[in-house]
């Protein structure tokens, strides 16, 4: 995209890392009867995990193996289903109807939406059947494969295997009934009657909303088609209208006297014989601050609330009444003496927990017995039951209880006349407590409270059974915890679970614990701040003057003891095990000593005119040899092994090796080496050569020519003994290794001479659709193929040619016949016959193939699936052809095999991706059971397949993850490591249990080499993003990465107990800590003064003299603080600290406390006191910084004297006119020059607490800061970012995003001083911070690319006339939210925005959302009563779900887009609304029918474009 701001007319918002913050969690049977599903609400997403208890042979809770239980934790609690919700979830409750064996889910959103959903097994089955058809080539579908029309209609628009029984919005009805009603002060509260008669919602102060439940509703009503004849845009029967009856009655509102309701719950009664109407217990606070508990009845027949003390009877309708002995029973209010009421309870109470009625002496329960409630307070727990006349108070230590769940085993726990109730409680420090309510003879006998241990601070607790507990957290990682039978030392649990002890004495005080953490689930929230650490090379967009670099996101996450610094990086990490300098490696291959062995023994390395071999030897063997040369594993020095140089007698070590591999023929284990003059076969047992073949030596079927063929240039082989070699002159020879009479021989089968020299060949066979038991073996716990199946074809690439050929290896023919000619360009059909060879000439934008790879890839389901993962279902396998080009591009095709002799080989689904600038070599390897491909180059990348199998996303997708090298410090704990990008020239998989030790059975090991270094390492789990945590033991508030000093500067808030008591107030122990950015070792620490709070930390380069040349710039860290005194509403004092930190490479700095020279130190340079809090510091032009102090904005400059003593001074006059200037941003830090913006002006934006964003300019001539324009909307800013000189992005406290544009060229002054709002969007999560940058390095940084797909069949010889969808991306911004989401916002060009906008509208119209909640309504901008439709934004999460849809739904969406036609709009920057649609269309001079603008879109066109943009974040 060019630097013109008008070209960035829209923005694309997408999630890079989803929220991990758990709002609530419940246990029910949602997926199937009697299943133990845990439904977890995370912001705008519902996750469903299923607890799978261990079988009898796994042991019980009585005996716990600390080593084995952790390894099985993930298998016991897998993620099965993820559902996106159009709204932020506020409550979640299971509901079971009378005739159903499964539970439905009822949830509400913060904007008043509600829905009732259930899992639809019928739809899931149809989706899986359709997915199997969608995975095949479009041209390979047979009539027998076509899904039944009625089934196909059922899945159009149905992406999620759930059905909606009821949905709606309570706000529309509420506003008409409750005029001027105020939203509930304590947020929306919800409670479900234990007998499932009604739902109570507290949305507005003074009102309770009641939704009656029809308990006889049938959730298994047959499903009807949800699509309509006009394209499925308006599902005919939606929600409860599509069913014969309604699950809910009409909602009604009832008034209550209690206004400030803190908690509410329904009282429990006899499940089958009670005649009482629902009793709603409320915990509320009066105007004087006292707290009380009271209960009211709900009369469903009269739709009213029966207040406490009333004795009026209420006869409900027959369908809602309780049945006793098959007859409806009258429902009445309990007698006044049994109605619950308790006044003046403890003031810190915040939660009510209903308790079932006590059993009588005979073991039964009274028919009309009412249970009591537990009142959870900060200093005591109270059990109260008016019906029982019992009140028990249990004093506890100061503790704010946040979560509670009952402990109920599946079989129950009560026996005899004893009635023991157990509850797990979680408090604000992360401690888990056990509360036991002991009752006997219908009376409460005792309350017992015991602390079990410490876990994450819990927002939700779910007891799973067998001592397993799910701990959901908003402030730390969620956990799966095991309750032990006996206490163990805390240190033993930490070591066995791999936990890290926090620093600064923040460990729990308990010496023993009953809790063991089995598994943690990543939660980055709350992200208070983050910074970017560059990892990739810099790529510059000259037009915009902006630098693009791939970065690692470093976040401030967590609270108090759970405070952490998180490193979020894109790609796959390779943990370095060994490294040795070795120059000039041209090729590498791994060999096993025996074909069936699991471990590799030899590493063959090819150099110019020589071959070297490294062999794995045990440490004992090396000691016996008296030699320790080679690459040894330090961690396993005693029991491990090393690589030492060895020889294989049958190999030719004086020539370069072109290929080496294992072969199994007729029971003989052989090794094959190909050099330029021969093919050599070696016995793997004796390592002696047994036979060879040479192109210079005539065979049985050859003439007497001395040198008829020439030297071998390229070779390939497979494990079945097939060998193909390419000779000079373009000759290809097919050989077969045979074992006749126990004597290996090489037989030449046939050959062919092509028109050009051969550049690359590949002979790997595709995996059979049904491998026999002997075709594979277990390696690292996964099914890594050791197949000896023969290949039916060989793939060949030629020099100076832009195509790939498939040649037939069938021995029935005497020549290598061409099966398929594949053009690598886009201009013509990919599948070309021999008669269309002249069409292979490309326009020149492609280079020839340098490497080929034939591989069968197996899709794996990810954790973000949208359908149920069924571990017993068969996975989907896709045959693929990968082509590596010399310019760093990788082209992939899906390959369709012929099923009969009359059919032909076909390729489809062409995809081209730029992986760097160097030539690519493709290396297949297995990661566990997953087949992957490593693409070497300056940005080595792992290519793998996700989705596509039953229980996963509907379509398989290729994913590309770059490799970063992980180097651990030997002196540090595990996990403290640095990550850096590397280049790879050659690579090979290499497995050795002696060299590599890993507890993860799915890890794989690689040997990689560049020009100078050979490395051995283990590959991490293959996923898009990796998160590494470093515990702080205190709350992090601000962070900055100082690249020059190689440190992270983290501003922390200490605990209340750390500082000394001053004047009755605790000094919070706030400090600034400096950590090495590689090892995370603490380098230094600066303790702040009492009451001093850290507000901002920034790494800047300051000019230290009046001359602003580059030599006078020095890197510093600036820290802004404020003194927060208890008697001040607004800070009146603050300071700016200037700190210098060296990188350790030079020792020219002295420590503050020592005179001697040190390698790493932090030096306090100077400080500047301010009259207020320093809220924001940003780099500015000319080596200065701009700061905001309370309501003022100032410019500061650093000057250094001869003795290196600096002084930070204010420059000129500052700017006044804000309430509180919280944020300040400029593009000075992103510009490559220091002169100013593209217009020559020195601009910055200021974000105010209430007055939105202002644009200011610094005038160097007059040394003043002037306001140029402002946004006159009242936005309470939470973060801002300057995207370009004239476009600004902001977020505000109602979880909205907005984009402003400065019209500097407007003719009127009124327009020039106003910032126009060009984009509004409801994100659903509050954004805390934004920064320009990207997690990935796009190949077209700052530019555009075209996405195009080729799926023509071979029979179609015409030119491809698809539509090239331009993907033009401008600015790239990352943001972090309170819930732990990391997202990306990308600027879009006009054509891209038009296309994605049309696609978004089509998905709105066709795809049915979960709960039928409107996506458009969810994204409406709503703040302070202002409600406006979203504009100027594209929902990337919604757009990219197109990749996962079933084929019929895709086709319906594309049809809708073609009918709409607005995807052809080419916006020039003035906006769609300002131009007619006719003028916005492409009006080329050539208006022929074959113009791309006149063509309709295909599914493949849209897929290619969406895949293209999905790779940019």
GROMACS .gro file of N, CA and C in nm, residues 1015-1127:
model
  339
 1015UNK      N    1   2.386  -2.774   1.345
 1015UNK     CA    2   2.312  -2.773   1.470
 1015UNK      C    3   2.223  -2.895   1.479
 1016UNK      N    4   2.209  -2.947   1.601
 1016UNK     CA    5   2.115  -3.054   1.631
 1016UNK      C    6   2.017  -3.000   1.732
 1017UNK      N    7   1.889  -3.024   1.711
 1017UNK     CA    8   1.790  -2.970   1.803
 1017UNK      C    9   1.659  -3.045   1.798
 1018UNK      N   10   1.577  -3.016   1.900
 1018UNK     CA   11   1.444  -3.074   1.912
 1018UNK      C   12   1.341  -2.970   1.870
 1019UNK      N   13   1.239  -3.016   1.798
 1019UNK     CA   14   1.132  -2.929   1.752
 1019UNK      C   15   1.023  -2.923   1.858
 1020UNK      N   16   0.974  -2.802   1.888
 1020UNK     CA   17   0.863  -2.784   1.980
 1020UNK      C   18   0.735  -2.842   1.921
 1021UNK      N   19   0.630  -2.837   2.004
 1021UNK     CA   20   0.498  -2.869   1.952
 1021UNK      C   21   0.466  -2.774   1.837
 1022UNK      N   22   0.415  -2.830   1.730
 1022UNK     CA   23   0.388  -2.750   1.611
 1022UNK      C   24   0.253  -2.682   1.628
 1023UNK      N   25   0.257  -2.551   1.648
 1023UNK     CA   26   0.137  -2.470   1.658
 1023UNK      C   27   0.173  -2.329   1.615
 1024UNK      N   28   0.072  -2.246   1.595
 1024UNK     CA   29   0.098  -2.114   1.537
 1024UNK      C   30   0.169  -2.022   1.635
 1025UNK      N   31   0.125  -2.019   1.760
 1025UNK     CA   32   0.184  -1.931   1.859
 1025UNK      C   33   0.234  -2.012   1.977
 1026UNK      N   34   0.348  -1.970   2.031
 1026UNK     CA   35   0.405  -2.033   2.149
 1026UNK      C   36   0.416  -1.928   2.258
 1027UNK      N   37   0.382  -1.968   2.379
 1027UNK     CA   38   0.384  -1.877   2.494
 1027UNK      C   39   0.482  -1.931   2.597
 1028UNK      N   40   0.575  -1.847   2.641
 1028UNK     CA   41   0.670  -1.880   2.745
 1028UNK      C   42   0.647  -1.786   2.863
 1029UNK      N   43   0.644  -1.841   2.984
 1029UNK     CA   44   0.612  -1.763   3.104
 1029UNK      C   45   0.733  -1.751   3.194
 1030UNK      N   46   0.748  -1.634   3.255
 1030UNK     CA   47   0.849  -1.610   3.357
 1030UNK      C   48   0.779  -1.546   3.476
 1031UNK      N   49   0.784  -1.615   3.590
 1031UNK     CA   50   0.713  -1.569   3.708
 1031UNK      C   51   0.788  -1.455   3.775
 1032UNK      N   52   0.710  -1.358   3.820
 1032UNK     CA   53   0.766  -1.243   3.891
 1032UNK      C   54   0.733  -1.246   4.040
 1033UNK      N   55   0.620  -1.305   4.077
 1033UNK     CA   56   0.579  -1.304   4.216
 1033UNK      C   57   0.518  -1.171   4.258
 1034UNK      N   58   0.496  -1.082   4.167
 1034UNK     CA   59   0.436  -0.952   4.195
 1034UNK      C   60   0.366  -0.906   4.068
 1035UNK      N   61   0.286  -0.801   4.081
 1035UNK     CA   62   0.205  -0.755   3.969
 1035UNK      C   63   0.287  -0.670   3.874
 1036UNK      N   64   0.305  -0.711   3.749
 1036UNK     CA   65   0.373  -0.623   3.652
 1036UNK      C   66   0.276  -0.518   3.599
 1037UNK      N   67   0.329  -0.397   3.582
 1037UNK     CA   68   0.243  -0.287   3.537
 1037UNK      C   69   0.287  -0.231   3.402
 1038UNK      N   70   0.416  -0.213   3.381
 1038UNK     CA   71   0.466  -0.160   3.256
 1038UNK      C   72   0.591  -0.238   3.216
 1039UNK      N   73   0.613  -0.246   3.085
 1039UNK     CA   74   0.730  -0.319   3.035
 1039UNK      C   75   0.782  -0.251   2.909
 1040UNK      N   76   0.913  -0.258   2.892
 1040UNK     CA   77   0.977  -0.207   2.770
 1040UNK      C   78   1.098  -0.292   2.741
 1041UNK      N   79   1.118  -0.321   2.614
 1041UNK     CA   80   1.237  -0.394   2.572
 1041UNK      C   81   1.341  -0.294   2.525
 1042UNK      N   82   1.460  -0.301   2.588
 1042UNK     CA   83   1.570  -0.212   2.554
 1042UNK      C   84   1.666  -0.291   2.467
 1043UNK      N   85   1.656  -0.272   2.337
 1043UNK     CA   86   1.733  -0.354   2.243
 1043UNK      C   87   1.883  -0.330   2.258
 1044UNK      N   88   1.922  -0.205   2.282
 1044UNK     CA   89   2.064  -0.175   2.293
 1044UNK      C   90   2.127  -0.242   2.415
 1045UNK      N   91   2.054  -0.248   2.525
 1045UNK     CA   92   2.106  -0.310   2.647
 1045UNK      C   93   2.068  -0.454   2.664
 1046UNK      N   94   1.988  -0.510   2.571
 1046UNK     CA   95   1.944  -0.650   2.577
 1046UNK      C   96   1.877  -0.681   2.710
 1047UNK      N   97   1.786  -0.595   2.753
 1047UNK     CA   98   1.715  -0.617   2.879
 1047UNK      C   99   1.568  -0.587   2.860
 1048UNK      N  100   1.488  -0.649   2.948
 1048UNK     CA  101   1.349  -0.609   2.967
 1048UNK      C  102   1.344  -0.523   3.092
 1049UNK      N  103   1.281  -0.408   3.081
 1049UNK     CA  104   1.259  -0.322   3.197
 1049UNK      C  105   1.114  -0.336   3.238
 1050UNK      N  106   1.090  -0.388   3.358
 1050UNK     CA  107   0.955  -0.421   3.405
 1050UNK      C  108   0.925  -0.340   3.529
 1051UNK      N  109   0.823  -0.258   3.523
 1051UNK     CA  110   0.776  -0.186   3.641
 1051UNK      C  111   0.673  -0.269   3.714
 1052UNK      N  112   0.697  -0.293   3.842
 1052UNK     CA  113   0.615  -0.387   3.920
 1052UNK      C  114   0.551  -0.319   4.039
 1053UNK      N  115   0.436  -0.372   4.079
 1053UNK     CA  116   0.366  -0.330   4.200
 1053UNK      C  117   0.384  -0.440   4.302
 1054UNK      N  118   0.444  -0.406   4.416
 1054UNK     CA  119   0.468  -0.505   4.519
 1054UNK      C  120   0.345  -0.532   4.602
 1055UNK      N  121   0.352  -0.636   4.684
 1055UNK     CA  122   0.241  -0.669   4.772
 1055UNK      C  123   0.237  -0.576   4.891
 1056UNK      N  124   0.122  -0.574   4.959
 1056UNK     CA  125   0.104  -0.484   5.072
 1056UNK      C  126   0.195  -0.517   5.187
 1057UNK      N  127   0.241  -0.641   5.193
 1057UNK     CA  128   0.324  -0.680   5.305
 1057UNK      C  129   0.470  -0.657   5.284
 1058UNK      N  130   0.510  -0.606   5.167
 1058UNK     CA  131   0.652  -0.592   5.138
 1058UNK      C  132   0.710  -0.465   5.197
 1059UNK      N  133   0.638  -0.357   5.191
 1059UNK     CA  134   0.694  -0.230   5.233
 1059UNK      C  135   0.670  -0.203   5.379
 1060UNK      N  136   0.737  -0.105   5.430
 1060UNK     CA  137   0.719  -0.066   5.569
 1060UNK      C  138   0.593   0.016   5.583
 1061UNK      N  139   0.535   0.012   5.702
 1061UNK     CA  140   0.416   0.089   5.731
 1061UNK      C  141   0.454   0.235   5.755
 1062UNK      N  142   0.399   0.324   5.678
 1062UNK     CA  143   0.430   0.466   5.691
 1062UNK      C  144   0.299   0.541   5.710
 1063UNK      N  145   0.283   0.599   5.827
 1063UNK     CA  146   0.163   0.677   5.853
 1063UNK      C  147   0.036   0.598   5.843
 1064UNK      N  148   0.044   0.472   5.878
 1064UNK     CA  149  -0.074   0.387   5.871
 1064UNK      C  150  -0.103   0.332   5.734
 1065UNK      N  151  -0.031   0.374   5.632
 1065UNK     CA  152  -0.049   0.324   5.497
 1065UNK      C  153   0.073   0.242   5.458
 1066UNK      N  154   0.052   0.136   5.385
 1066UNK     CA  155   0.162   0.047   5.346
 1066UNK      C  156   0.229   0.101   5.221
 1067UNK      N  157   0.362   0.107   5.225
 1067UNK     CA  158   0.436   0.133   5.103
 1067UNK      C  159   0.430   0.007   5.018
 1068UNK      N  160   0.382   0.018   4.897
 1068UNK     CA  161   0.351  -0.100   4.817
 1068UNK      C  162   0.474  -0.175   4.768
 1069UNK      N  163   0.594  -0.125   4.795
 1069UNK     CA  164   0.713  -0.195   4.749
 1069UNK      C  165   0.728  -0.193   4.599
 1070UNK      N  166   0.686  -0.082   4.535
 1070UNK     CA  167   0.695  -0.072   4.390
 1070UNK      C  168   0.840  -0.062   4.347
 1071UNK      N  169   0.870  -0.118   4.233
 1071UNK     CA  170   1.009  -0.123   4.189
 1071UNK      C  171   1.014  -0.136   4.037
 1072UNK      N  172   1.134  -0.115   3.984
 1072UNK     CA  173   1.162  -0.137   3.842
 1072UNK      C  174   1.269  -0.244   3.835
 1073UNK      N  175   1.240  -0.352   3.766
 1073UNK     CA  176   1.332  -0.466   3.758
 1073UNK      C  177   1.381  -0.481   3.614
 1074UNK      N  178   1.508  -0.517   3.603
 1074UNK     CA  179   1.573  -0.533   3.472
 1074UNK      C  180   1.613  -0.679   3.455
 1075UNK      N  181   1.569  -0.740   3.344
 1075UNK     CA  182   1.595  -0.880   3.317
 1075UNK      C  183   1.667  -0.894   3.184
 1076UNK      N  184   1.761  -0.987   3.179
 1076UNK     CA  185   1.829  -1.019   3.054
 1076UNK      C  186   1.726  -1.074   2.955
 1077UNK      N  187   1.730  -1.025   2.831
 1077UNK     CA  188   1.627  -1.065   2.736
 1077UNK      C  189   1.649  -1.205   2.678
 1078UNK      N  190   1.761  -1.271   2.714
 1078UNK     CA  191   1.784  -1.408   2.668
 1078UNK      C  192   1.759  -1.509   2.779
 1079UNK      N  193   1.818  -1.486   2.894
 1079UNK     CA  194   1.809  -1.583   3.004
 1079UNK      C  195   1.706  -1.545   3.108
 1080UNK      N  196   1.655  -1.423   3.103
 1080UNK     CA  197   1.563  -1.367   3.202
 1080UNK      C  198   1.624  -1.366   3.342
 1081UNK      N  199   1.752  -1.359   3.347
 1081UNK     CA  200   1.821  -1.339   3.474
 1081UNK      C  201   1.806  -1.192   3.515
 1082UNK      N  202   1.777  -1.169   3.642
 1082UNK     CA  203   1.759  -1.032   3.689
 1082UNK      C  204   1.894  -0.963   3.695
 1083UNK      N  205   1.907  -0.852   3.621
 1083UNK     CA  206   2.032  -0.778   3.612
 1083UNK      C  207   2.040  -0.674   3.722
 1084UNK      N  208   1.930  -0.604   3.748
 1084UNK     CA  209   1.931  -0.499   3.848
 1084UNK      C  210   1.788  -0.470   3.890
 1085UNK      N  211   1.778  -0.388   3.993
 1085UNK     CA  212   1.646  -0.351   4.045
 1085UNK      C  213   1.655  -0.213   4.107
 1086UNK      N  214   1.558  -0.129   4.073
 1086UNK     CA  215   1.550   0.005   4.130
 1086UNK      C  216   1.422   0.012   4.212
 1087UNK      N  217   1.436   0.031   4.342
 1087UNK     CA  218   1.320   0.044   4.429
 1087UNK      C  219   1.272   0.189   4.428
 1088UNK      N  220   1.143   0.206   4.409
 1088UNK     CA  221   1.087   0.340   4.407
 1088UNK      C  222   1.062   0.389   4.550
 1089UNK      N  223   1.036   0.516   4.560
 1089UNK     CA  224   1.014   0.577   4.690
 1089UNK      C  225   0.874   0.543   4.741
 1090UNK      N  226   0.850   0.565   4.870
 1090UNK     CA  227   0.717   0.537   4.925
 1090UNK      C  228   0.608   0.613   4.850
 1091UNK      N  229   0.500   0.543   4.823
 1091UNK     CA  230   0.382   0.594   4.754
 1091UNK      C  231   0.408   0.628   4.607
 1092UNK      N  232   0.523   0.591   4.555
 1092UNK     CA  233   0.554   0.622   4.415
 1092UNK      C  234   0.505   0.508   4.327
 1093UNK      N  235   0.425   0.542   4.229
 1093UNK     CA  236   0.368   0.445   4.136
 1093UNK      C  237   0.431   0.464   3.998
 1094UNK      N  238   0.458   0.353   3.931
 1094UNK     CA  239   0.513   0.360   3.797
 1094UNK      C  240   0.398   0.372   3.697
 1095UNK      N  241   0.411   0.468   3.605
 1095UNK     CA  242   0.306   0.494   3.507
 1095UNK      C  243   0.346   0.460   3.364
 1096UNK      N  244   0.474   0.471   3.331
 1096UNK     CA  245   0.515   0.441   3.194
 1096UNK      C  246   0.664   0.410   3.192
 1097UNK      N  247   0.702   0.321   3.099
 1097UNK     CA  248   0.842   0.286   3.073
 1097UNK      C  249   0.860   0.283   2.923
 1098UNK      N  250   0.964   0.349   2.874
 1098UNK     CA  251   0.987   0.357   2.731
 1098UNK      C  252   1.136   0.349   2.702
 1099UNK      N  253   1.172   0.277   2.597
 1099UNK     CA  254   1.309   0.273   2.548
 1099UNK      C  255   1.321   0.369   2.431
 1100UNK      N  256   1.413   0.467   2.442
 1100UNK     CA  257   1.424   0.572   2.341
 1100UNK      C  258   1.572   0.595   2.308
 1101UNK      N  259   1.596   0.663   2.197
 1101UNK     CA  260   1.728   0.712   2.161
 1101UNK      C  261   1.723   0.863   2.167
 1102UNK      N  262   1.805   0.921   2.256
 1102UNK     CA  263   1.802   1.065   2.279
 1102UNK      C  264   1.926   1.130   2.219
 1103UNK      N  265   1.906   1.247   2.166
 1103UNK     CA  266   2.017   1.327   2.116
 1103UNK      C  267   2.077   1.404   2.233
 1104UNK      N  268   2.207   1.390   2.250
 1104UNK     CA  269   2.274   1.446   2.367
 1104UNK      C  270   2.343   1.577   2.338
 1105UNK      N  271   2.324   1.635   2.219
 1105UNK     CA  272   2.384   1.764   2.187
 1105UNK      C  273   2.290   1.840   2.098
 1106UNK      N  274   2.324   1.964   2.070
 1106UNK     CA  275   2.240   2.047   1.984
 1106UNK      C  276   2.242   2.000   1.840
 1107UNK      N  277   2.349   1.929   1.801
 1107UNK     CA  278   2.359   1.875   1.666
 1107UNK      C  279   2.287   1.740   1.662
 1108UNK      N  280   2.188   1.727   1.579
 1108UNK     CA  281   2.105   1.606   1.576
 1108UNK      C  282   2.157   1.502   1.479
 1109UNK      N  283   2.289   1.491   1.467
 1109UNK     CA  284   2.345   1.388   1.380
 1109UNK      C  285   2.336   1.253   1.449
 1110UNK      N  286   2.352   1.148   1.371
 1110UNK     CA  287   2.336   1.013   1.427
 1110UNK      C  288   2.439   0.977   1.530
 1111UNK      N  289   2.558   1.041   1.525
 1111UNK     CA  290   2.662   1.005   1.621
 1111UNK      C  291   2.630   1.049   1.762
 1112UNK      N  292   2.537   1.145   1.777
 1112UNK     CA  293   2.507   1.199   1.909
 1112UNK      C  294   2.386   1.134   1.973
 1113UNK      N  295   2.336   1.025   1.916
 1113UNK     CA  296   2.220   0.957   1.971
 1113UNK      C  297   2.267   0.844   2.063
 1114UNK      N  298   2.207   0.835   2.179
 1114UNK     CA  299   2.237   0.728   2.273
 1114UNK      C  300   2.107   0.666   2.321
 1115UNK      N  301   2.108   0.534   2.340
 1115UNK     CA  302   1.985   0.467   2.388
 1115UNK      C  303   1.971   0.478   2.539
 1116UNK      N  304   1.850   0.507   2.583
 1116UNK     CA  305   1.819   0.518   2.725
 1116UNK      C  306   1.684   0.454   2.753
 1117UNK      N  307   1.660   0.432   2.882
 1117UNK     CA  308   1.528   0.390   2.929
 1117UNK      C  309   1.472   0.504   3.012
 1118UNK      N  310   1.352   0.551   2.979
 1118UNK     CA  311   1.285   0.657   3.053
 1118UNK      C  312   1.169   0.599   3.131
 1119UNK      N  313   1.160   0.636   3.258
 1119UNK     CA  314   1.059   0.582   3.349
 1119UNK      C  315   0.980   0.698   3.405
 1120UNK      N  316   0.850   0.697   3.383
 1120UNK     CA  317   0.762   0.800   3.436
 1120UNK      C  318   0.686   0.751   3.557
 1121UNK      N  319   0.684   0.831   3.664
 1121UNK     CA  320   0.619   0.790   3.789
 1121UNK      C  321   0.528   0.901   3.840
 1122UNK      N  322   0.452   0.867   3.943
 1122UNK     CA  323   0.367   0.963   4.015
 1122UNK      C  324   0.363   0.922   4.161
 1123UNK      N  325   0.351   1.021   4.248
 1123UNK     CA  326   0.337   0.997   4.392
 1123UNK      C  327   0.188   0.998   4.425
 1124UNK      N  328   0.139   0.880   4.461
 1124UNK     CA  329  -0.004   0.864   4.487
 1124UNK      C  330  -0.028   0.870   4.637
 1125UNK      N  331  -0.042   0.991   4.689
 1125UNK     CA  332  -0.067   1.009   4.832
 1125UNK      C  333  -0.215   0.987   4.862
 1126UNK      N  334  -0.246   0.929   4.979
 1126UNK     CA  335  -0.386   0.896   5.008
 1126UNK      C  336  -0.479   1.016   5.014
 1127UNK      N  337  -0.428   1.133   5.046
 1127UNK     CA  338  -0.514   1.250   5.061
 1127UNK      C  339  -0.524   1.332   4.933
   0.00000   0.00000   0.00000
